[in-house]
Amino acid sequence: MGIIQSLICRECKKEYKPQFRYICEDCFGPLDVKYIYPNNIKRELFESRKEKTYWRYFEFLPIRDKNNIVSINSGFTPLQKSTNLSKDLRLKSLYIKNDSVNPTFSFKDRPAGVAVSRAKEINLKAVGCASTGNLASATAAHAAVARLPCYIFAPADLEPVKISQALAYGAEFVAVEGTYDDANRVASVIGDSKGIGIVNINMRPYYVEGSKTLAYEVAEQLNWQVPDYLVIPVGSGAMLNAICKGFEELCEIGLVNDVSNLKIIAAQPHGCSPIVDAFKSNSNEIFPVEKPNTIAKSLAIGDPGDGIYVLKRLKQYHGIAESATNQEIVNGILKLSKTEGIFTEPAGGVSVAVLQKLVESGKIDRDANIVCYVTGNGLKSTEALVGMLPKPSTVKPDVQMVSTIIR
Ligand SMILES: Cc1ncc(COP(=O)(O)O)c(C=O)c1O
Ligand SMILES: [Zn+2]
């Protein structure tokens, strides 16, 4: 399994024993997992593995003992080569990383699965999360399998399906009357005071390790070639950072050749785009959005925890940040479903809309290799499409009447 050397501060590089801690006591910077890599890892090692989940990369995941893995068979999702969307956008090579088909229907099965496994490994008695919707179910499902109590803190106005789904896995759902940032503050204090492993707060160093498998899988599925562009939907920014970390690790151990030409696109919804705003005004500081207002509820994080690190990644990797309006998001959802047969929730619509916008404005090279991350399933937020689709024709079961409709 992964051999953790330490937790290292992202700011001052101070190292800590890998315990239940997440912030540097000297500078309050976030902590990341640092590994001792095994010698001589080859591409063939992974290619030969039968494990068709993200745990196939277990040497790079922070769990000491395989018996502590809590798996619901997430990951190794399709990297779908686009045929129709690429034709419509006149792109030479576009792939959709379809992470909407994970067991709880979003990419959050990756970070939640790793964090809950680690919680089991360090003997925590309960887990939980602050959620914009998808993490709730991902954490709850893994907690159910681990037989741990699970506490969800989320805004009360989430999509009803996301609340029902988390409740169905047996979680305690605390619906906070406020924004995600309010729910996050409550979860943070409760987690620390009661010793609950809040996967995206006090377990964050381990949590983000799950999302980096979105880089490993794409690299392996592309035969270890690094794409030119990655289009990534952004809320807190944790996933974008983790994907960058994933590609860097692959480079460090020699499984991919070079990541220096990678270009990162951060996609946010117009009604909650603090990172895009900072990027466009050339600021190194993020000004939180107090009241997010967007149909992309899963990206409605006004004060993104990893926002400044996304800005750094954009500088490092020739990046661009761009937003999409509600109408553009809906158009993005429908464009993807009608061209590629993939039905995504608004977060995926944001990715597709931003991809289209940047291609059409000439900021993405049409000849490049592009991977667009689609991270959540359309069935979770059908209300985003209310009033946007034609009404079905209702008829008596009469062939003659129906033939007047089908011309
Ligand atoms: C479907 C989906 N995509 C993207 C994101 C953004 O992830 P992050 O908060 O790590 O930036 C989220 C966050 O909840 C999400 O649910
Ligand atoms: Zn520090």
Tab-separated table of C-alpha atoms and ligand atoms in Angstrom:
chain	number	residue	atom	x	y	z
A	1	MET	CA	0.000	0.000	0.000
A	2	GLY	CA	1.028	3.641	-0.092
A	3	ILE	CA	3.868	4.393	2.278
A	4	ILE	CA	3.267	7.810	3.791
A	5	GLN	CA	6.450	9.628	4.717
A	6	SER	CA	4.704	12.590	6.289
A	7	LEU	CA	2.071	15.269	5.987
A	8	ILE	CA	3.841	18.283	4.512
A	9	CYS	CA	2.722	21.908	4.756
A	10	ARG	CA	1.932	23.291	1.293
A	11	GLU	CA	3.286	26.692	2.397
A	12	CYS	CA	6.289	26.352	4.734
A	13	LYS	CA	7.069	22.660	3.980
A	14	LYS	CA	7.159	21.692	7.646
A	15	GLU	CA	6.550	17.943	7.943
A	16	TYR	CA	4.289	16.159	10.416
A	17	LYS	CA	3.590	12.566	11.364
A	18	PRO	CA	0.587	11.327	9.363
A	19	GLN	CA	-1.968	11.690	12.124
A	20	PHE	CA	-5.430	13.220	12.431
A	21	ARG	CA	-4.337	16.751	11.536
A	22	TYR	CA	-4.832	18.976	8.518
A	23	ILE	CA	-3.394	22.431	9.183
A	24	CYS	CA	0.208	23.494	9.802
A	25	GLU	CA	0.595	24.698	13.380
A	26	ASP	CA	3.254	27.238	12.348
A	27	CYS	CA	1.657	28.972	9.357
A	28	PHE	CA	-1.896	27.500	9.123
A	29	GLY	CA	-1.167	26.220	5.602
A	30	PRO	CA	-2.944	23.065	4.384
A	31	LEU	CA	-1.155	19.727	4.704
A	32	ASP	CA	-0.567	17.287	1.836
A	33	VAL	CA	0.471	13.640	1.891
A	34	LYS	CA	4.104	12.954	0.998
A	35	TYR	CA	4.947	9.363	0.002
A	36	ILE	CA	7.956	7.137	-0.119
A	37	TYR	CA	7.481	5.744	-3.613
A	38	PRO	CA	8.311	2.132	-4.305
A	39	ASN	CA	11.284	1.595	-6.642
A	40	ASN	CA	10.896	0.702	-10.244
A	41	ILE	CA	7.211	1.268	-10.873
A	42	LYS	CA	6.497	0.507	-14.544
A	43	ARG	CA	3.496	1.284	-16.751
A	44	GLU	CA	2.969	-2.456	-17.288
A	45	LEU	CA	2.407	-2.963	-13.565
A	46	PHE	CA	-0.794	-0.938	-13.674
A	47	GLU	CA	-1.818	-2.112	-17.126
A	48	SER	CA	-1.734	-5.722	-15.964
A	49	ARG	CA	-3.945	-5.160	-12.935
A	50	LYS	CA	-7.396	-6.725	-12.836
A	51	GLU	CA	-8.668	-4.187	-10.301
A	52	LYS	CA	-10.972	-1.932	-12.340
A	53	THR	CA	-11.371	0.742	-9.669
A	54	TYR	CA	-9.170	3.662	-8.644
A	55	TRP	CA	-7.631	1.381	-6.014
A	56	ARG	CA	-5.533	-0.105	-8.859
A	57	TYR	CA	-3.120	2.749	-7.968
A	58	PHE	CA	-2.911	1.735	-4.311
A	59	GLU	CA	0.830	2.470	-4.036
A	60	PHE	CA	-0.117	6.138	-4.385
A	61	LEU	CA	-3.041	6.189	-1.989
A	62	PRO	CA	-2.630	6.869	1.728
A	63	ILE	CA	-3.828	3.586	3.218
A	64	ARG	CA	-1.318	1.349	4.994
A	65	ASP	CA	-3.303	-1.874	5.200
A	66	LYS	CA	-5.431	-3.177	2.323
A	67	ASN	CA	-7.965	-4.506	4.828
A	68	ASN	CA	-8.894	-0.931	5.657
A	69	ILE	CA	-9.989	-0.105	2.118
A	70	VAL	CA	-13.659	0.798	1.980
A	71	SER	CA	-14.627	0.300	-1.640
A	72	ILE	CA	-17.894	0.526	-3.530
A	73	ASN	CA	-16.033	-0.105	-6.815
A	74	SER	CA	-15.598	3.487	-7.869
A	75	GLY	CA	-13.365	4.822	-10.580
A	76	PHE	CA	-11.849	3.554	-13.787
A	77	THR	CA	-14.694	5.369	-15.503
A	78	PRO	CA	-14.853	5.721	-19.297
A	79	LEU	CA	-12.656	8.164	-21.171
A	80	GLN	CA	-14.980	8.589	-24.110
A	81	LYS	CA	-13.498	9.732	-27.391
A	82	SER	CA	-15.842	12.355	-28.717
A	83	THR	CA	-17.139	11.936	-32.216
A	84	ASN	CA	-20.042	14.346	-32.618
A	85	LEU	CA	-19.203	17.106	-30.152
A	86	SER	CA	-15.681	17.355	-31.518
A	87	LYS	CA	-17.108	17.580	-35.039
A	88	ASP	CA	-19.542	20.325	-34.002
A	89	LEU	CA	-16.783	22.312	-32.321
A	90	ARG	CA	-14.310	21.468	-35.109
A	91	LEU	CA	-11.852	19.857	-32.698
A	92	LYS	CA	-9.266	17.311	-33.719
A	93	SER	CA	-9.120	15.323	-30.483
A	94	LEU	CA	-11.570	15.647	-27.618
A	95	TYR	CA	-12.159	13.149	-24.824
A	96	ILE	CA	-14.850	13.235	-22.146
A	97	LYS	CA	-13.802	11.763	-18.800
A	98	ASN	CA	-17.248	10.535	-17.803
A	99	ASP	CA	-17.083	10.398	-14.008
A	100	SER	CA	-20.856	10.731	-13.735
A	101	VAL	CA	-21.148	6.931	-13.829
A	102	ASN	CA	-19.494	6.279	-10.471
A	103	PRO	CA	-21.550	4.263	-7.945
A	104	THR	CA	-23.090	7.344	-6.307
A	105	PHE	CA	-23.027	9.192	-9.645
A	106	SER	CA	-20.266	11.740	-9.162
A	107	PHE	CA	-16.466	11.934	-8.923
A	108	LYS	CA	-16.836	12.434	-5.162
A	109	ASP	CA	-16.684	8.649	-4.710
A	110	ARG	CA	-12.943	9.043	-5.184
A	111	PRO	CA	-12.069	11.501	-2.384
A	112	ALA	CA	-14.814	10.202	-0.062
A	113	GLY	CA	-13.686	6.598	-0.482
A	114	VAL	CA	-10.085	7.401	0.389
A	115	ALA	CA	-11.012	9.606	3.354
A	116	VAL	CA	-13.453	7.076	4.832
A	117	SER	CA	-10.860	4.305	4.385
A	118	ARG	CA	-8.312	6.407	6.217
A	119	ALA	CA	-10.864	7.196	8.946
A	120	LYS	CA	-11.299	3.450	9.409
A	121	GLU	CA	-7.538	2.964	9.470
A	122	ILE	CA	-7.008	5.522	12.233
A	123	ASN	CA	-9.981	4.180	14.176
A	124	LEU	CA	-12.316	7.165	14.014
A	125	LYS	CA	-15.766	6.328	15.294
A	126	ALA	CA	-17.786	8.523	12.901
A	127	VAL	CA	-17.405	10.393	9.628
A	128	GLY	CA	-19.190	13.218	7.864
A	129	CYS	CA	-18.776	16.049	5.408
A	130	ALA	CA	-19.807	19.544	4.440
A	131	SER	CA	-21.439	19.155	1.061
A	132	THR	CA	-22.834	20.983	-1.936
A	133	GLY	CA	-24.757	17.782	-2.693
A	134	ASN	CA	-22.624	15.099	-4.270
A	135	LEU	CA	-20.149	14.556	-1.459
A	136	ALA	CA	-23.083	13.856	0.860
A	137	SER	CA	-24.028	10.647	-0.935
A	138	ALA	CA	-20.455	9.621	-1.642
A	139	THR	CA	-19.531	9.902	2.045
A	140	ALA	CA	-22.775	8.316	3.219
A	141	ALA	CA	-22.445	5.302	0.911
A	142	HIS	CA	-18.861	4.613	2.009
A	143	ALA	CA	-19.817	5.123	5.665
A	144	ALA	CA	-22.606	2.585	5.213
A	145	VAL	CA	-20.142	-0.002	3.927
A	146	ALA	CA	-17.670	0.831	6.719
A	147	ARG	CA	-20.546	0.651	9.228
A	148	LEU	CA	-19.688	4.091	10.578
A	149	PRO	CA	-22.230	6.746	11.567
A	150	CYS	CA	-22.248	9.599	9.042
A	151	TYR	CA	-23.191	13.261	9.546
A	152	ILE	CA	-23.892	15.473	6.548
A	153	PHE	CA	-23.902	19.281	6.774
A	154	ALA	CA	-25.329	20.904	3.664
A	155	PRO	CA	-27.420	23.875	2.545
A	156	ALA	CA	-31.144	23.166	3.012
A	157	ASP	CA	-31.944	24.217	-0.578
A	158	LEU	CA	-30.059	21.398	-2.333
A	159	GLU	CA	-31.642	19.396	-5.134
A	160	PRO	CA	-34.172	17.060	-3.383
A	161	VAL	CA	-32.739	13.943	-5.056
A	162	LYS	CA	-29.330	14.608	-3.548
A	163	ILE	CA	-30.848	14.819	-0.065
A	164	SER	CA	-32.969	11.654	-0.550
A	165	GLN	CA	-29.991	9.743	-1.889
A	166	ALA	CA	-27.800	10.568	1.119
A	167	LEU	CA	-30.641	9.728	3.518
A	168	ALA	CA	-31.165	6.407	1.752
A	169	TYR	CA	-27.596	5.376	2.656
A	170	GLY	CA	-28.501	5.995	6.291
A	171	ALA	CA	-26.741	9.290	6.955
A	172	GLU	CA	-27.881	11.908	9.456
A	173	PHE	CA	-28.603	14.940	7.270
A	174	VAL	CA	-28.242	18.349	8.907
A	175	ALA	CA	-29.907	20.808	6.509
A	176	VAL	CA	-28.363	24.184	7.286
A	177	GLU	CA	-30.423	27.254	6.469
A	178	GLY	CA	-27.665	29.161	4.763
A	179	THR	CA	-24.940	28.804	2.157
A	180	TYR	CA	-22.381	26.044	1.724
A	181	ASP	CA	-19.865	28.231	3.565
A	182	ASP	CA	-22.220	28.369	6.571
A	183	ALA	CA	-22.578	24.571	6.495
A	184	ASN	CA	-18.800	24.239	6.215
A	185	ARG	CA	-18.193	26.408	9.299
A	186	VAL	CA	-20.645	24.364	11.379
A	187	ALA	CA	-19.149	21.062	10.170
A	188	SER	CA	-15.629	22.241	10.954
A	189	VAL	CA	-16.376	23.071	14.602
A	190	ILE	CA	-18.518	19.976	15.192
A	191	GLY	CA	-15.943	17.710	13.546
A	192	ASP	CA	-13.023	18.955	15.614
A	193	SER	CA	-14.916	19.124	18.896
A	194	LYS	CA	-16.479	15.667	18.589
A	195	GLY	CA	-13.622	13.831	16.866
A	196	ILE	CA	-15.675	13.146	13.726
A	197	GLY	CA	-13.689	12.637	10.524
A	198	ILE	CA	-15.156	15.334	8.299
A	199	VAL	CA	-13.809	14.047	5.023
A	200	ASN	CA	-13.330	17.380	3.252
A	201	ILE	CA	-12.213	19.360	6.312
A	202	ASN	CA	-10.172	17.590	8.982
A	203	MET	CA	-9.496	14.602	6.663
A	204	ARG	CA	-8.694	16.857	3.690
A	205	PRO	CA	-5.048	15.768	3.209
A	206	TYR	CA	-6.298	12.208	2.571
A	207	TYR	CA	-9.501	13.239	0.790
A	208	VAL	CA	-7.706	15.065	-2.041
A	209	GLU	CA	-5.574	11.999	-2.743
A	210	GLY	CA	-8.680	10.248	-4.093
A	211	SER	CA	-9.289	12.931	-6.703
A	212	LYS	CA	-5.770	12.710	-8.100
A	213	THR	CA	-6.723	9.319	-9.561
A	214	LEU	CA	-8.615	11.404	-12.153
A	215	ALA	CA	-5.153	12.207	-13.512
A	216	TYR	CA	-3.774	8.658	-13.234
A	217	GLU	CA	-6.715	7.132	-15.079
A	218	VAL	CA	-6.696	9.677	-17.881
A	219	ALA	CA	-2.951	9.176	-18.356
A	220	GLU	CA	-3.281	5.391	-18.450
A	221	GLN	CA	-6.337	5.524	-20.733
A	222	LEU	CA	-4.387	7.769	-23.131
A	223	ASN	CA	-1.526	5.287	-23.185
A	224	TRP	CA	0.510	7.486	-20.831
A	225	GLN	CA	0.337	10.569	-23.017
A	226	VAL	CA	-0.307	13.869	-21.235
A	227	PRO	CA	-3.148	15.853	-22.868
A	228	ASP	CA	-2.621	19.461	-23.958
A	229	TYR	CA	-5.699	20.859	-22.221
A	230	LEU	CA	-7.749	19.779	-19.225
A	231	VAL	CA	-11.127	21.426	-18.686
A	232	ILE	CA	-12.092	21.082	-15.015
A	233	PRO	CA	-15.199	22.281	-13.155
A	234	VAL	CA	-14.251	24.137	-9.986
A	235	GLY	CA	-15.996	24.680	-6.653
A	236	SER	CA	-13.503	24.629	-3.770
A	237	GLY	CA	-10.662	23.926	-6.205
A	238	ALA	CA	-9.603	20.737	-4.423
A	239	MET	CA	-10.156	18.510	-7.451
A	240	LEU	CA	-8.245	20.771	-9.842
A	241	ASN	CA	-5.264	20.849	-7.508
A	242	ALA	CA	-5.416	17.115	-6.986
A	243	ILE	CA	-5.453	16.434	-10.733
A	244	CYS	CA	-2.335	18.586	-11.119
A	245	LYS	CA	-0.684	16.726	-8.218
A	246	GLY	CA	-1.574	13.439	-9.917
A	247	PHE	CA	0.117	14.354	-13.203
A	248	GLU	CA	3.159	15.675	-11.346
A	249	GLU	CA	3.538	12.434	-9.389
A	250	LEU	CA	3.310	10.372	-12.589
A	251	CYS	CA	6.070	12.526	-14.034
A	252	GLU	CA	8.201	12.216	-10.911
A	253	ILE	CA	8.100	8.417	-11.025
A	254	GLY	CA	8.664	8.385	-14.775
A	255	LEU	CA	5.308	7.033	-15.991
A	256	VAL	CA	4.691	10.112	-18.143
A	257	ASN	CA	7.403	12.131	-19.804
A	258	ASP	CA	6.640	15.766	-19.274
A	259	VAL	CA	3.847	17.817	-17.758
A	260	SER	CA	5.260	21.259	-18.395
A	261	ASN	CA	3.105	21.832	-21.506
A	262	LEU	CA	-0.136	20.965	-19.771
A	263	LYS	CA	-2.736	23.741	-19.943
A	264	ILE	CA	-5.393	23.905	-17.250
A	265	ILE	CA	-8.840	25.433	-17.726
A	266	ALA	CA	-10.833	26.223	-14.555
A	267	ALA	CA	-14.580	26.375	-15.239
A	268	GLN	CA	-17.026	28.054	-12.834
A	269	PRO	CA	-20.688	29.101	-12.998
A	270	HIS	CA	-21.321	32.801	-13.534
A	271	GLY	CA	-23.348	33.132	-10.301
A	272	CYS	CA	-20.435	31.862	-8.210
A	273	SER	CA	-17.113	32.507	-9.879
A	274	PRO	CA	-14.726	33.986	-7.297
A	275	ILE	CA	-11.730	32.244	-8.879
A	276	VAL	CA	-12.577	33.395	-12.401
A	277	ASP	CA	-13.057	36.946	-11.081
A	278	ALA	CA	-9.647	36.890	-9.371
A	279	PHE	CA	-8.004	35.418	-12.481
A	280	LYS	CA	-9.519	38.025	-14.782
A	281	SER	CA	-8.561	40.927	-12.534
A	282	ASN	CA	-5.042	39.548	-12.115
A	283	SER	CA	-5.450	39.260	-8.362
A	284	ASN	CA	-3.631	36.770	-6.154
A	285	GLU	CA	-6.421	37.105	-3.644
A	286	ILE	CA	-9.912	35.624	-3.791
A	287	PHE	CA	-12.874	37.786	-2.809
A	288	PRO	CA	-15.609	35.440	-1.552
A	289	VAL	CA	-19.053	35.507	-3.138
A	290	GLU	CA	-21.421	35.978	-0.208
A	291	LYS	CA	-24.616	34.649	-1.787
A	292	PRO	CA	-23.963	32.295	-4.683
A	293	ASN	CA	-26.782	32.218	-7.210
A	294	THR	CA	-26.515	29.550	-9.892
A	295	ILE	CA	-28.216	26.383	-11.121
A	296	ALA	CA	-24.836	24.665	-10.684
A	297	LYS	CA	-25.449	24.110	-6.974
A	298	SER	CA	-22.620	21.615	-6.645
A	299	LEU	CA	-20.184	24.404	-7.582
A	300	ALA	CA	-21.806	27.035	-5.325
A	301	ILE	CA	-18.864	27.576	-3.007
A	302	GLY	CA	-18.483	31.294	-2.357
A	303	ASP	CA	-15.245	31.024	-0.382
A	304	PRO	CA	-13.214	28.311	-2.114
A	305	GLY	CA	-10.770	26.613	0.273
A	306	ASP	CA	-8.219	25.905	-2.453
A	307	GLY	CA	-8.923	29.040	-4.496
A	308	ILE	CA	-5.486	30.609	-4.192
A	309	TYR	CA	-3.878	27.301	-5.124
A	310	VAL	CA	-6.031	27.131	-8.263
A	311	LEU	CA	-4.701	30.582	-9.196
A	312	LYS	CA	-1.156	29.295	-8.679
A	313	ARG	CA	-1.860	26.239	-10.838
A	314	LEU	CA	-3.253	28.458	-13.585
A	315	LYS	CA	-0.017	30.463	-13.555
A	316	GLN	CA	2.095	27.317	-13.487
A	317	TYR	CA	0.191	25.557	-16.287
A	318	HIS	CA	-0.600	28.290	-18.832
A	319	GLY	CA	-4.145	28.288	-17.502
A	320	ILE	CA	-7.358	30.139	-18.145
A	321	ALA	CA	-10.387	30.580	-15.875
A	322	GLU	CA	-13.772	31.175	-17.461
A	323	SER	CA	-17.408	31.148	-16.359
A	324	ALA	CA	-20.739	30.120	-17.890
A	325	THR	CA	-24.196	31.640	-17.337
A	326	ASN	CA	-27.225	29.532	-16.381
A	327	GLN	CA	-28.411	29.510	-19.985
A	328	GLU	CA	-24.961	28.508	-21.238
A	329	ILE	CA	-24.853	25.732	-18.609
A	330	VAL	CA	-28.204	24.336	-19.792
A	331	ASN	CA	-27.017	24.569	-23.400
A	332	GLY	CA	-23.838	22.725	-22.355
A	333	ILE	CA	-25.845	19.934	-20.678
A	334	LEU	CA	-28.045	19.487	-23.758
A	335	LYS	CA	-25.140	19.762	-26.169
A	336	LEU	CA	-23.337	16.919	-24.399
A	337	SER	CA	-26.390	14.689	-24.137
A	338	LYS	CA	-27.410	15.245	-27.761
A	339	THR	CA	-23.935	14.689	-29.183
A	340	GLU	CA	-22.298	12.116	-26.925
A	341	GLY	CA	-25.198	10.447	-25.089
A	342	ILE	CA	-23.876	11.590	-21.724
A	343	PHE	CA	-26.412	13.233	-19.410
A	344	THR	CA	-24.639	15.441	-16.885
A	345	GLU	CA	-25.695	17.697	-14.052
A	346	PRO	CA	-24.987	21.450	-14.258
A	347	ALA	CA	-21.347	21.069	-13.125
A	348	GLY	CA	-20.658	19.090	-16.317
A	349	GLY	CA	-22.649	21.641	-18.279
A	350	VAL	CA	-20.238	24.278	-16.954
A	351	SER	CA	-17.253	22.293	-18.305
A	352	VAL	CA	-18.801	21.869	-21.747
A	353	ALA	CA	-19.985	25.490	-21.942
A	354	VAL	CA	-16.556	26.833	-20.990
A	355	LEU	CA	-14.866	24.474	-23.450
A	356	GLN	CA	-17.126	25.728	-26.235
A	357	LYS	CA	-16.611	29.374	-25.294
A	358	LEU	CA	-12.827	29.106	-25.244
A	359	VAL	CA	-12.682	27.155	-28.497
A	360	GLU	CA	-14.911	29.668	-30.260
A	361	SER	CA	-12.899	32.616	-28.960
A	362	GLY	CA	-9.675	30.994	-30.177
A	363	LYS	CA	-8.228	30.521	-26.688
A	364	ILE	CA	-8.153	26.729	-27.039
A	365	ASP	CA	-6.249	25.384	-30.018
A	366	ARG	CA	-8.541	23.265	-32.247
A	367	ASP	CA	-5.697	20.847	-33.077
A	368	ALA	CA	-4.857	20.094	-29.447
A	369	ASN	CA	-5.593	17.002	-27.354
A	370	ILE	CA	-8.330	18.032	-24.947
A	371	VAL	CA	-9.838	16.222	-21.968
A	372	CYS	CA	-13.073	17.607	-20.560
A	373	TYR	CA	-13.994	16.380	-17.075
A	374	VAL	CA	-17.691	15.611	-16.562
A	375	THR	CA	-18.039	14.973	-12.872
A	376	GLY	CA	-21.715	14.524	-11.955
A	377	ASN	CA	-24.837	12.817	-13.288
A	378	GLY	CA	-27.816	14.582	-14.869
A	379	LEU	CA	-30.353	12.430	-13.026
A	380	LYS	CA	-29.368	14.213	-9.812
A	381	SER	CA	-30.594	17.638	-10.831
A	382	THR	CA	-33.302	17.401	-13.449
A	383	GLU	CA	-34.871	20.592	-12.081
A	384	ALA	CA	-32.137	22.500	-13.903
A	385	LEU	CA	-33.923	21.599	-17.133
A	386	VAL	CA	-37.492	22.454	-16.105
A	387	GLY	CA	-39.070	24.545	-18.839
A	388	MET	CA	-36.073	23.997	-21.114
A	389	LEU	CA	-37.277	20.833	-22.864
A	390	PRO	CA	-40.196	20.278	-25.236
A	391	LYS	CA	-43.311	18.747	-23.692
A	392	PRO	CA	-43.891	15.112	-24.698
A	393	SER	CA	-46.934	14.580	-26.899
A	394	THR	CA	-49.698	12.820	-25.004
A	395	VAL	CA	-51.996	10.713	-27.190
A	396	LYS	CA	-54.621	8.035	-27.025
A	397	PRO	CA	-53.218	4.611	-27.993
A	398	ASP	CA	-54.420	5.091	-31.509
A	399	VAL	CA	-52.061	4.501	-34.419
A	400	GLN	CA	-53.879	6.874	-36.733
A	401	MET	CA	-53.650	9.715	-34.237
A	402	VAL	CA	-49.990	9.006	-33.584
A	403	SER	CA	-49.230	9.035	-37.283
A	404	THR	CA	-50.467	12.615	-37.439
A	405	ILE	CA	-47.655	13.514	-35.007
A	406	ILE	CA	-44.855	11.379	-36.515
A	407	ARG	CA	-44.425	12.709	-39.974
B	1	LIG	C1	-20.166	17.302	-9.748
B	1	LIG	C2	-19.096	18.171	-9.163
B	1	LIG	N1	-18.137	18.647	-9.971
B	1	LIG	C3	-17.160	19.440	-9.509
B	1	LIG	C4	-17.098	19.817	-8.180
B	1	LIG	C5	-16.002	20.739	-7.727
B	1	LIG	O1	-15.062	20.097	-6.926
B	1	LIG	P1	-14.103	20.948	-5.984
B	1	LIG	O2	-14.961	21.488	-4.876
B	1	LIG	O3	-13.095	19.968	-5.522
B	1	LIG	O4	-13.537	22.043	-6.812
B	1	LIG	C6	-18.072	19.356	-7.287
B	1	LIG	C7	-18.021	19.737	-5.874
B	1	LIG	O5	-18.891	19.453	-5.102
B	1	LIG	C8	-19.096	18.504	-7.785
B	1	LIG	O6	-20.050	18.013	-6.987
B	2	ZN	ZN	3.348	25.693	7.410
